[in-house]
mmCIF file of C-alpha atoms in Angstrom:
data_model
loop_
_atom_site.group_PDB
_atom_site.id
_atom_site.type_symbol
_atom_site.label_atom_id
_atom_site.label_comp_id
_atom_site.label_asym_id
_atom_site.label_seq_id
_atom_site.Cartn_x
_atom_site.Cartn_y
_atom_site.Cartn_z
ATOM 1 C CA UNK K 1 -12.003 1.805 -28.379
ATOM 2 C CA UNK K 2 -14.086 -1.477 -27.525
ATOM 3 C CA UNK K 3 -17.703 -1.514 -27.044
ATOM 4 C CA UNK K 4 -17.510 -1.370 -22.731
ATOM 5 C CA UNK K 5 -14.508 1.190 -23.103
ATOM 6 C CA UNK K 6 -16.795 3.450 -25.432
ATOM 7 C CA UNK K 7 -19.902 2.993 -22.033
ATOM 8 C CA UNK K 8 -17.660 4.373 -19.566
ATOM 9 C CA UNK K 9 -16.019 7.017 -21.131
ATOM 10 C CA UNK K 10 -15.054 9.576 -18.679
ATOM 11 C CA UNK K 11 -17.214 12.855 -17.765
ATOM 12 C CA UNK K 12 -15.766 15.665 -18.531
ATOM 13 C CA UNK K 13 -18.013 18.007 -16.449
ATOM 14 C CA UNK K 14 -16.074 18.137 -13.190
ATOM 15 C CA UNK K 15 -14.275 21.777 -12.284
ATOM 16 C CA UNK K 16 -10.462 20.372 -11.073
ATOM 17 C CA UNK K 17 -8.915 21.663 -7.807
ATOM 18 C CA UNK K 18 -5.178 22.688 -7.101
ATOM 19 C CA UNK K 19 -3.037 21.685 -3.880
ATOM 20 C CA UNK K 20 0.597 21.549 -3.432
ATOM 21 C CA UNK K 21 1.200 20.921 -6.457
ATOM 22 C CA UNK K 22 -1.139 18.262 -7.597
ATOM 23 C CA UNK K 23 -3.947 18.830 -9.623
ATOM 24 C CA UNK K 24 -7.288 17.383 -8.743
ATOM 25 C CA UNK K 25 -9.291 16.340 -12.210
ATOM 26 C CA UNK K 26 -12.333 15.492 -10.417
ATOM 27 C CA UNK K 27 -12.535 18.360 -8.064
ATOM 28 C CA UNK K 28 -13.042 15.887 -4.628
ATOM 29 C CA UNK K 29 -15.441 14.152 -6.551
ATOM 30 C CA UNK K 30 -15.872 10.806 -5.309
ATOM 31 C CA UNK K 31 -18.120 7.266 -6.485
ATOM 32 C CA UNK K 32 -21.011 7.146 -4.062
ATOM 33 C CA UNK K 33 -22.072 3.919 -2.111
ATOM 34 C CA UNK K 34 -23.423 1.481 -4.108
ATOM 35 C CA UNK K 35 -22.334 3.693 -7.892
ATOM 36 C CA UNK K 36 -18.956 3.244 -9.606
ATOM 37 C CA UNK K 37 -17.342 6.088 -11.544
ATOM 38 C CA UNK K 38 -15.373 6.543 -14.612
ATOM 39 C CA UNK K 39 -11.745 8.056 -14.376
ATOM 40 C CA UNK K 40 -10.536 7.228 -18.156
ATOM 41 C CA UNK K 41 -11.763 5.290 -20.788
ATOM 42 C CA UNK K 42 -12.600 1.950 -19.956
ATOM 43 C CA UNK K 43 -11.317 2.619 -16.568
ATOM 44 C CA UNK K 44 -13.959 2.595 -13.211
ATOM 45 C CA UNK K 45 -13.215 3.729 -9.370
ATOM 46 C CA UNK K 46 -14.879 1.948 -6.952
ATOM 47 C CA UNK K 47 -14.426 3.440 -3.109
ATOM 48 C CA UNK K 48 -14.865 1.371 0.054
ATOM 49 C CA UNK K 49 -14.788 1.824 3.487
ATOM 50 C CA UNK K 50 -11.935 0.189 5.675
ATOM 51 C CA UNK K 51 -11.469 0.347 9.676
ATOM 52 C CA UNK K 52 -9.028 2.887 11.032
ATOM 53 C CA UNK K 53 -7.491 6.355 9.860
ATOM 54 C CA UNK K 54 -6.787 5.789 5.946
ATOM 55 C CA UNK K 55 -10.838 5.090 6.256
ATOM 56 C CA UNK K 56 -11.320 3.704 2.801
ATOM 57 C CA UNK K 57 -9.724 1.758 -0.285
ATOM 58 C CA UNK K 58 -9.664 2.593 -3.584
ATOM 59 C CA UNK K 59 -10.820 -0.319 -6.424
ATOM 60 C CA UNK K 60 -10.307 0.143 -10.264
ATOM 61 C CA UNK K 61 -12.149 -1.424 -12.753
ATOM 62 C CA UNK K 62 -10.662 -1.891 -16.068
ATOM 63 C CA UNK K 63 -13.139 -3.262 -19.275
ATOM 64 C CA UNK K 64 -11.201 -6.374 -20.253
ATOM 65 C CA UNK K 65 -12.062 -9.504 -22.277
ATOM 66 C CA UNK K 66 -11.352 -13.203 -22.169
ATOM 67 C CA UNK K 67 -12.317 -16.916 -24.131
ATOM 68 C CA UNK K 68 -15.520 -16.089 -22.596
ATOM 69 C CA UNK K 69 -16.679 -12.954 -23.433
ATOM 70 C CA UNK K 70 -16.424 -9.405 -21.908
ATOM 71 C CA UNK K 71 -16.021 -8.552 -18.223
ATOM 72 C CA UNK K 72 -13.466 -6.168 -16.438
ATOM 73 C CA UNK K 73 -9.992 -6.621 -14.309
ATOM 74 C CA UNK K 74 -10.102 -5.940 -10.764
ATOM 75 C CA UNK K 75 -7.424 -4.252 -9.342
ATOM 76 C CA UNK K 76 -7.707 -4.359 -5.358
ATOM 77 C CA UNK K 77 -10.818 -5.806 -3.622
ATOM 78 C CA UNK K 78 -11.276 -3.915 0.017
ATOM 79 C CA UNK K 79 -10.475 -5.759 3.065
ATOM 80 C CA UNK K 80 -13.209 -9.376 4.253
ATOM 81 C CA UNK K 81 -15.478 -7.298 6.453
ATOM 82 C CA UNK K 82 -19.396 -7.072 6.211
ATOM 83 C CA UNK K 83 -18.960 -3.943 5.220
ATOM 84 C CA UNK K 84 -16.678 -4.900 1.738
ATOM 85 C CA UNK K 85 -18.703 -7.432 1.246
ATOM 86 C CA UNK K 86 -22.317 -6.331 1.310
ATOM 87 C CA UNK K 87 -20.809 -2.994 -1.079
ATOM 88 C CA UNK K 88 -19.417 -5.670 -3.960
ATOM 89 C CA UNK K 89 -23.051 -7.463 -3.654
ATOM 90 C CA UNK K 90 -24.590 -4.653 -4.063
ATOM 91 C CA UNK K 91 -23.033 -3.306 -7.120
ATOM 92 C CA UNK K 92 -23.434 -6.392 -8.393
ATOM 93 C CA UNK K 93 -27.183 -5.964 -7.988
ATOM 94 C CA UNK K 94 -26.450 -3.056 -9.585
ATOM 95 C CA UNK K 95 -24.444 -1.052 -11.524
ATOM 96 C CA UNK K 96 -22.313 -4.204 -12.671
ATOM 97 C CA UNK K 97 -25.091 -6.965 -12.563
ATOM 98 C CA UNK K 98 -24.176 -9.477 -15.383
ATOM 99 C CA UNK K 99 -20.311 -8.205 -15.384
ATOM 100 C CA UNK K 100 -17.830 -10.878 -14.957
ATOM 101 C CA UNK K 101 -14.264 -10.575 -13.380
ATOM 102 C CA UNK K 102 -11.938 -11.932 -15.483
ATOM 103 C CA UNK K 103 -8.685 -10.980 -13.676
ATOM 104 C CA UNK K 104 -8.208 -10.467 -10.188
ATOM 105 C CA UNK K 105 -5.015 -8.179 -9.473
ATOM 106 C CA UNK K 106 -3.638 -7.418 -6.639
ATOM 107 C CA UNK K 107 -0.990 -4.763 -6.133
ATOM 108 C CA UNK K 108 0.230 -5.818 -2.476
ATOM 109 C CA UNK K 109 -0.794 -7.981 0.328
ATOM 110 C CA UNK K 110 -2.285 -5.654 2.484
ATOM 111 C CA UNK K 111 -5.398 -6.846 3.779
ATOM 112 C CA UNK K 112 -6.994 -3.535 2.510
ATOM 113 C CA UNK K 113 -6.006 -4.694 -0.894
ATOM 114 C CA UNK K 114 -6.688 -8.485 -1.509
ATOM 115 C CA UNK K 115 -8.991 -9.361 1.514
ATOM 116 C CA UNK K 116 -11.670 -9.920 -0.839
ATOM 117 C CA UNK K 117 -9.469 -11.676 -3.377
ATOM 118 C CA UNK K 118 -10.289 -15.606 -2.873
ATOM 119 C CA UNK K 119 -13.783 -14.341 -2.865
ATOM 120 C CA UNK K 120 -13.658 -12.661 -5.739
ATOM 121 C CA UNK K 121 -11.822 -16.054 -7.388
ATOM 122 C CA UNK K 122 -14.416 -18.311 -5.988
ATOM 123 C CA UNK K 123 -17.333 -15.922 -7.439
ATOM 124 C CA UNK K 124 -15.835 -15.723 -11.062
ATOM 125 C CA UNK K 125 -13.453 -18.555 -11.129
ATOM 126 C CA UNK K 126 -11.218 -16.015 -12.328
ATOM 127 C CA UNK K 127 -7.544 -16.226 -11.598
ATOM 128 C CA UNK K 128 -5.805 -13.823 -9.292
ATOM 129 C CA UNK K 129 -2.850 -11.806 -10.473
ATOM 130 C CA UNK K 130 0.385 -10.708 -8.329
ATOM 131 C CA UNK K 131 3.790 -10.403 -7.651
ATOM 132 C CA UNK K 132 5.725 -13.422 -6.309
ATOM 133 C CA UNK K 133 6.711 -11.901 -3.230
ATOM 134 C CA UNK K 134 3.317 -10.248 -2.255
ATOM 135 C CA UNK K 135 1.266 -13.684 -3.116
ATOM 136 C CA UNK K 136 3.816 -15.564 -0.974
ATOM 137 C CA UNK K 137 3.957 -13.007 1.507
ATOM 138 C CA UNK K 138 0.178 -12.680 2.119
ATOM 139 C CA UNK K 139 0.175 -16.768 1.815
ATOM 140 C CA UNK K 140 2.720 -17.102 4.836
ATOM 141 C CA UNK K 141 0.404 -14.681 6.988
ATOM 142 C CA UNK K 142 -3.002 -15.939 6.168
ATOM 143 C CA UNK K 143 -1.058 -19.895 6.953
ATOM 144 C CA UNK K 144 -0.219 -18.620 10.144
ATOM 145 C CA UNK K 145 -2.894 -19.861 12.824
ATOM 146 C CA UNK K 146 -0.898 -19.142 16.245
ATOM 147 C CA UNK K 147 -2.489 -17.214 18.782
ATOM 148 C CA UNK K 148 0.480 -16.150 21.118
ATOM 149 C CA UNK K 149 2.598 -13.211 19.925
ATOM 150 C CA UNK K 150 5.879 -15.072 18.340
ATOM 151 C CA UNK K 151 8.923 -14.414 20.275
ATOM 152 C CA UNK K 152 10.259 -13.144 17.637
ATOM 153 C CA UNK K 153 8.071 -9.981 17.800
ATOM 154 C CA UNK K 154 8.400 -9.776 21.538
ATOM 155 C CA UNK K 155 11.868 -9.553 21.174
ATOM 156 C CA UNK K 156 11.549 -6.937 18.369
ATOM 157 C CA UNK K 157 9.171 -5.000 20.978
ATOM 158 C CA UNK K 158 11.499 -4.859 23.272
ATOM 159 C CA UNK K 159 14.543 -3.755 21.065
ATOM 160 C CA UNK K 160 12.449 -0.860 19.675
ATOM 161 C CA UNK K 161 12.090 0.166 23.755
ATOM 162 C CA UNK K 162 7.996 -1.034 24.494
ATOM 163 C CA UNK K 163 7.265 -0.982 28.123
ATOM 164 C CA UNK K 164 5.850 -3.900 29.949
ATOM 165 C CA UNK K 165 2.522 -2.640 29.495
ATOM 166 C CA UNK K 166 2.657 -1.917 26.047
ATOM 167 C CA UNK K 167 4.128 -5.579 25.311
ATOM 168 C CA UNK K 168 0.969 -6.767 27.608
ATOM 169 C CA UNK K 169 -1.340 -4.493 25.984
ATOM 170 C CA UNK K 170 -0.488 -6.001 22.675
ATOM 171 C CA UNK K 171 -0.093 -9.757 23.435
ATOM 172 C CA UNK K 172 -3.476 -9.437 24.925
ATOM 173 C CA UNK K 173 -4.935 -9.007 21.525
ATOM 174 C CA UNK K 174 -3.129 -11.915 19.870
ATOM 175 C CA UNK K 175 -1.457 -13.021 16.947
ATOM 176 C CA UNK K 176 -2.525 -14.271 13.647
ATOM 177 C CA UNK K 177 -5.117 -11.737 12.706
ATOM 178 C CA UNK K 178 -4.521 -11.221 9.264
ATOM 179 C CA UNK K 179 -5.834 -14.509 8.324
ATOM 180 C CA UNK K 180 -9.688 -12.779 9.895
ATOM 181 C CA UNK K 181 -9.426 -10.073 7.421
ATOM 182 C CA UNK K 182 -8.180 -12.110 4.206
ATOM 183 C CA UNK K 183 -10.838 -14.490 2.650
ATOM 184 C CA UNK K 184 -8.407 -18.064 1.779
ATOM 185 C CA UNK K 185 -6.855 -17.569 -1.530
ATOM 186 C CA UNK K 186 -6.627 -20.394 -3.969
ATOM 187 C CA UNK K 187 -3.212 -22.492 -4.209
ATOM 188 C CA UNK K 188 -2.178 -21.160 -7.707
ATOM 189 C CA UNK K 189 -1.775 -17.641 -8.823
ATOM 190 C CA UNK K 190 -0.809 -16.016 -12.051
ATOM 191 C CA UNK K 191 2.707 -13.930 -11.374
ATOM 192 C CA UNK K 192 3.587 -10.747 -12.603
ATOM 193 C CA UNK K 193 7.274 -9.110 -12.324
ATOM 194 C CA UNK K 194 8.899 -5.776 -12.777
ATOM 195 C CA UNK K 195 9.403 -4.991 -16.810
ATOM 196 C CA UNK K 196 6.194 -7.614 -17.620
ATOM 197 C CA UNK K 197 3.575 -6.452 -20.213
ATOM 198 C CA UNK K 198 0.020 -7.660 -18.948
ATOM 199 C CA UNK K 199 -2.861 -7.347 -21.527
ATOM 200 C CA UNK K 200 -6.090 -6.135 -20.298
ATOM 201 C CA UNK K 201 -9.088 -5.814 -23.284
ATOM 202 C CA UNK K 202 -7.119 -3.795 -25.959
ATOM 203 C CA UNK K 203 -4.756 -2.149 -23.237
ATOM 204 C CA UNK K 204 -1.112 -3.315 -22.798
ATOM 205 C CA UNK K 205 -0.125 -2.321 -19.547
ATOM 206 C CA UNK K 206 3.479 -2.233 -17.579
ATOM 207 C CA UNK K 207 4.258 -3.862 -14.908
ATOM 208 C CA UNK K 208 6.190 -1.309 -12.712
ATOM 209 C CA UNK K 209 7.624 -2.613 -9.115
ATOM 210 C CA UNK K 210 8.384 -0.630 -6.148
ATOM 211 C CA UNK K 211 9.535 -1.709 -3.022
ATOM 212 C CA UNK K 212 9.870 -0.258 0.522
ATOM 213 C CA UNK K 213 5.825 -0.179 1.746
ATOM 214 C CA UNK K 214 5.922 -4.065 1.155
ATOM 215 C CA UNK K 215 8.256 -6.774 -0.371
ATOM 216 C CA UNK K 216 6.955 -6.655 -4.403
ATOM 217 C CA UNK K 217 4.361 -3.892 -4.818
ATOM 218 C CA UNK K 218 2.707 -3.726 -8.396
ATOM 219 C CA UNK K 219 1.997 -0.535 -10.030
ATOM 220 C CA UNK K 220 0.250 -0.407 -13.232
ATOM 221 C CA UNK K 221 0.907 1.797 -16.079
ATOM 222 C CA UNK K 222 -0.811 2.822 -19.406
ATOM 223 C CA UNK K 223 1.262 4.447 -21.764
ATOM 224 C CA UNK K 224 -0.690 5.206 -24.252
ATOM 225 C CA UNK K 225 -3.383 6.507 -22.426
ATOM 226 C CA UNK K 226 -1.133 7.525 -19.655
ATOM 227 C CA UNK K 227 -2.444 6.079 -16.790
ATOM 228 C CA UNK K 228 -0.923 4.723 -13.039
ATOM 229 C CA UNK K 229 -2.263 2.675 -11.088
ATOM 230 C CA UNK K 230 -0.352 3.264 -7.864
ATOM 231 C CA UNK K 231 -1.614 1.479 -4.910
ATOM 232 C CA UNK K 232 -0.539 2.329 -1.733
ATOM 233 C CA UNK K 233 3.241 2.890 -3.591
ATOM 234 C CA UNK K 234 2.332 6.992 -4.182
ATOM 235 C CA UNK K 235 -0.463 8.442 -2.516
ATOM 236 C CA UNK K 236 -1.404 12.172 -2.838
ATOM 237 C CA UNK K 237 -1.732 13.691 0.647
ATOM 238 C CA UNK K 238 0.065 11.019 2.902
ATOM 239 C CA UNK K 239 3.611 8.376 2.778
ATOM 240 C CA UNK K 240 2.709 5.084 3.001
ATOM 241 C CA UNK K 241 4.023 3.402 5.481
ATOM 242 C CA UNK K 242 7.709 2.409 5.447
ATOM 243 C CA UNK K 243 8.208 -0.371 8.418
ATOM 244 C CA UNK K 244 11.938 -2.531 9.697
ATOM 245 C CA UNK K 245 9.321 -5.697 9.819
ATOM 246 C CA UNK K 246 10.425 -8.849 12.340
ATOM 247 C CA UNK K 247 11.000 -11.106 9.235
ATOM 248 C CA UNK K 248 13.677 -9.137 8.044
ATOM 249 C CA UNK K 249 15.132 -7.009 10.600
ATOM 250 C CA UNK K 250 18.185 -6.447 8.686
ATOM 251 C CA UNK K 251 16.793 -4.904 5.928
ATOM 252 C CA UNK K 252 16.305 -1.593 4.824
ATOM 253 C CA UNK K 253 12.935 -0.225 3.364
ATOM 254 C CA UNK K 254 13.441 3.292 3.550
ATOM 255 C CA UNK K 255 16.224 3.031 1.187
ATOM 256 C CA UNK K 256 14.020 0.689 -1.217
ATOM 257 C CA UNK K 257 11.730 2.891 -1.199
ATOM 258 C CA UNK K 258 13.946 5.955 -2.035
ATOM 259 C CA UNK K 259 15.210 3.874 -4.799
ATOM 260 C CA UNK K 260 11.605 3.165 -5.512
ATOM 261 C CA UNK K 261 10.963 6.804 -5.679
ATOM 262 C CA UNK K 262 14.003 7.378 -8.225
ATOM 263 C CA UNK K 263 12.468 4.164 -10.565
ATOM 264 C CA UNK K 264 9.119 6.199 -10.949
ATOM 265 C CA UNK K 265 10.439 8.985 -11.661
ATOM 266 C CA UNK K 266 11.232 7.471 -14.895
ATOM 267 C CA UNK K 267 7.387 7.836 -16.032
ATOM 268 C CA UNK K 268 6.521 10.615 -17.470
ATOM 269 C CA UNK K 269 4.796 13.833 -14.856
ATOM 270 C CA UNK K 270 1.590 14.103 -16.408
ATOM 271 C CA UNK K 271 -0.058 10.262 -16.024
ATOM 272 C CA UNK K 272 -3.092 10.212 -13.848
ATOM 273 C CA UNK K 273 -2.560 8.715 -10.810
ATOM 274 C CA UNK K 274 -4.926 6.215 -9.387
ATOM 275 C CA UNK K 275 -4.120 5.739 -5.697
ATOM 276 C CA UNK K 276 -4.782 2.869 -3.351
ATOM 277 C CA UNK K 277 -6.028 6.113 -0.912
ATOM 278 C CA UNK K 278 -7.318 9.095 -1.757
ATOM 279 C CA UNK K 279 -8.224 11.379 -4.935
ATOM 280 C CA UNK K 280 -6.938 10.676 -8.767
ATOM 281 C CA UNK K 281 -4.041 13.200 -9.026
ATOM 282 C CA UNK K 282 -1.750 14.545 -11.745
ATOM 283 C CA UNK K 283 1.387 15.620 -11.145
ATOM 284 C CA UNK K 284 3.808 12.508 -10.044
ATOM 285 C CA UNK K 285 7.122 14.054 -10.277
ATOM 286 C CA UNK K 286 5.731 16.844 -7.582
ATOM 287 C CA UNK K 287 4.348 14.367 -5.371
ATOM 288 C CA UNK K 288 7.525 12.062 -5.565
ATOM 289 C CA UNK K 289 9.899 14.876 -5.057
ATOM 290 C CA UNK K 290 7.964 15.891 -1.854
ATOM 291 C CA UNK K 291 7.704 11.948 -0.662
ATOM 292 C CA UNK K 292 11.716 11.986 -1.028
ATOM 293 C CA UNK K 293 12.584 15.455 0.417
ATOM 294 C CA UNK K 294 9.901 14.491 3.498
ATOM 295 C CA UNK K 295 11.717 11.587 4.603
ATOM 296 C CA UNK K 296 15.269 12.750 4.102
ATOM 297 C CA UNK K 297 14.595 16.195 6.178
ATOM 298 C CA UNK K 298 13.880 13.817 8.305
ATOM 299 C CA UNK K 299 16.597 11.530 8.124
ATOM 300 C CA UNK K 300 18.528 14.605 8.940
ATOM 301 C CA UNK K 301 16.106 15.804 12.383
ATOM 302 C CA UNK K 302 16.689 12.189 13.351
ATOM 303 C CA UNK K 303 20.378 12.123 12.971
ATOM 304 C CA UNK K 304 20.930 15.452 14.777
ATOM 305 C CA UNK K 305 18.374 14.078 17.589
ATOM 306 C CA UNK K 306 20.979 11.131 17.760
ATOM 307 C CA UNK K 307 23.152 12.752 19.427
ATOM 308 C CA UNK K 308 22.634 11.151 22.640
ATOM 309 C CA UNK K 309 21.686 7.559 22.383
ATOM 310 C CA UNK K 310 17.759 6.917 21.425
ATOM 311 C CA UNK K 311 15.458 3.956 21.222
ATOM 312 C CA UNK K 312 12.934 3.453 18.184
ATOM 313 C CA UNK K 313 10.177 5.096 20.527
ATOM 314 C CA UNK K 314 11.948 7.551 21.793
ATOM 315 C CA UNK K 315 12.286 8.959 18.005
ATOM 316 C CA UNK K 316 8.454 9.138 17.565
ATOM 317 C CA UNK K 317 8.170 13.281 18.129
ATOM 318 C CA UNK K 318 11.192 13.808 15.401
ATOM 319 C CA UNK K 319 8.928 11.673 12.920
ATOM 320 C CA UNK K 320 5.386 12.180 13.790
ATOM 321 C CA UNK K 321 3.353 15.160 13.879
ATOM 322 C CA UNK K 322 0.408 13.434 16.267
ATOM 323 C CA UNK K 323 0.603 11.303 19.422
ATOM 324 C CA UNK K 324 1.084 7.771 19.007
ATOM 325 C CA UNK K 325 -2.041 5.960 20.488
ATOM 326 C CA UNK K 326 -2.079 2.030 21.468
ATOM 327 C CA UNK K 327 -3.500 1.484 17.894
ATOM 328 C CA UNK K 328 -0.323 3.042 16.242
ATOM 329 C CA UNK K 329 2.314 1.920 18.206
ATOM 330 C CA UNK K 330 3.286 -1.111 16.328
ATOM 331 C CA UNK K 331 3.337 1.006 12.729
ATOM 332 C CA UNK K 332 4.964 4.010 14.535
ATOM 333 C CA UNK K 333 7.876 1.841 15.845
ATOM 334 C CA UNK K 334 8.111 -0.117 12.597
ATOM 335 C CA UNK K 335 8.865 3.470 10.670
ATOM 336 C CA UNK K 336 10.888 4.616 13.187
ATOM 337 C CA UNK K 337 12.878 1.482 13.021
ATOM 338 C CA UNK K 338 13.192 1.598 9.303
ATOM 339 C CA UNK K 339 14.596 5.406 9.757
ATOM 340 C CA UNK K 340 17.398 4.131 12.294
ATOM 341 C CA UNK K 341 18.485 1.491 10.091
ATOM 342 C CA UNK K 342 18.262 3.850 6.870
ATOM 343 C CA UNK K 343 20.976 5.694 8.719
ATOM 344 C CA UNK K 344 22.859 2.793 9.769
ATOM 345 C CA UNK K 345 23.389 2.091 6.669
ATOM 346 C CA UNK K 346 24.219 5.422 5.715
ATOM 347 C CA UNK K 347 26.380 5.319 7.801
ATOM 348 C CA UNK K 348 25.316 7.751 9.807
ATOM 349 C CA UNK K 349 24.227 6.329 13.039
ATOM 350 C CA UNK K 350 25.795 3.345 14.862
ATOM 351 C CA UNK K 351 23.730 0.745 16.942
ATOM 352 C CA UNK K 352 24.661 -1.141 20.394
ATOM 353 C CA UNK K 353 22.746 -3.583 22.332
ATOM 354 C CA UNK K 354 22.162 -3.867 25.720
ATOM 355 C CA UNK K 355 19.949 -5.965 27.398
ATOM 356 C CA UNK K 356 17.899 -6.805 24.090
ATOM 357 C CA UNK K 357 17.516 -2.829 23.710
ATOM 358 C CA UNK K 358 18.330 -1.452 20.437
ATOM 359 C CA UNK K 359 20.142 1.726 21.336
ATOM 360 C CA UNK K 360 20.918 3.969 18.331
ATOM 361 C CA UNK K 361 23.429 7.251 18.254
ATOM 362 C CA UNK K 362 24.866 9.458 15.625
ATOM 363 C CA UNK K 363 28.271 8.308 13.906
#
């Protein structure tokens, strides 16, 4: 164990906690404002706060080591608000004043994720790590400088069944917003892909991609010391987020992201997980079987609620278990939409037009 890995060994002192059949290590433990917190050697949880319902982000820290000396790996940064921002300076007035980052990974585009990324490369001139598809993706978005809503989406509003006001409601607030909440990334990145070994201090870890939540998500995994970093790919109390997006409206995430599901399964059940939201966990095969057997069941409700012809919003109380508010339309009808297609493809559920309406009924 290196020098920095032997400084942050874990504490062993916390009293674990049981739910549905995940095990807790650190009891709801949590890193306070301002503090980082050791989850396994050489391995540090930093927790920030994010706008909306998820609340916050999870950051890891892993001790690493380059031409110029020690520093750690970031993996994930927080989203570019004042907020994010005035946390990192402050642990680095802090508990990591003089630590460099040498590596700057990013699991996924989401702005929760890499907002702070170019920042972080500016600060440390440190080169930022991701997958092809995720650095290209979040490129393309943070490029785009319209204001109007594309046509594109309208039309992709009004296939999913949006009223006139909601299609008001949400042009009013414009286009183009990710590039607000995303500092500019530099023009070269280092790229990572599915089977790839990255070295991080004196820890090889695999590159394991899942799919479904967004194009090329990066999970990392330590076998030896049997450790996952997950993102936003497993999380322990909630699914991420499994949209039909306007880009490729002919795909089919939900059945990625089964086949995701099946690919992890292929670690072994008692890794820690280290979530993009939420507590460390252990017990991935539990929590992947009851991802899987969630969205199936209700694959099923769906297909039985299909019966007569349905819209994407119209499917919202067979998928949902709250209302769906202005601020969660546009994820709401993006999961829905991903469930009508999964059984389109299933064959399952067949799909006519009429008058740019997606109208979707049992096979």
């Amino acid at each position: 164990m290196s020098s920095a890995a032997a400084a942050t060994a874990p504490d062993r002192s916390f009293t674990p906690t049981r739910h549905k059949g995940l095990t807790y290590p650190f009891g709801g433990a949590e890193p306070a404002a301002g503090a980082v917190m050791t989850v396994a050697p050489g391995v540090r949880w930093v927790r920030l706060h994010v706008p909306g319902p998820l609340k916050h982000v999870n950051c890891w820290l892993i001790d690493d080591s380059d031409a110029q000396g020690e520093g750690i790996a970031l993996v994930d940064t927080g989203m570019n608000t004042s907020d994010a921002r005035g946390a990192w300076k402050a642990l680095w007035q802090g508990p990591l004043a003089g630590v460099r980052v040498t590596k700057m990974i990013g699991t996924h585009f989401h702005p929760d994720h890499i907002g702070l990324a170019g920042w972080m490369h500016d600060k440390h001139k440190c080169p930022v790590v991701m997958t092809r598809g995720e650095w290209l993706t979040a490129q393309m978005l943070v490029a785009d400088a319209r204001d109007a809503v594309p046509d594109d989406v309208t039309a992709m509003r009004v296939a999913a069944g949006w009223d006139a006001e909601q299609i008001a409601h949400a042009a009013a607030r414009g286009w183009a917003g990710f590039r607000h909440i995303v500092t500019p990334m530099p023009l070269s990145f280092t790229r990572i892909k599915d089977g790839d070994t990255l070295r991080i201090g004196a820890t090889d870890w695999q590159i394991v991609v899942g799919s479904g939540h967004s194009p090329e998500h990066a999970c990392l995994y330590d076998p030896v010391g049997k450790v996952l970093i997950a993102g936003d790919q497993v999380l322990p109390r909630i699914s991420p987020n499994v949209s039909l997006g306007v880009t490729e409206p002919t795909a089919d995430p939900l059945g990625e992201w089964f086949n995701s599901i099946a690919k992890l399964k292929g670690l072994p059940d008692d890794v820690l997980v280290l979530p993009g939201h939420g507590d460390p966990f252990t017990g991935l095969h539990a929590r992947l079987d009851a991802m899987d057997r969630e969205h199936r069941e209700r694959l099923d409700e769906l297909h039985v609620f299909l019966a007569e012809p349905r819209r994407a919003v119209d499917c919202f109380g067979r998928l949902f278990r709250r209302a769906i508010g202005p601020d969660m339309l546009g994820m709401a009808t993006g999961e829905s939409q991903a469930h009508l297609r999964r059984l389109e493809v299933e064959g399952r559920a067949t799909k006519a037009v009429e008058d740019g309406v997606w109208w979707y009924r049992a096979a």
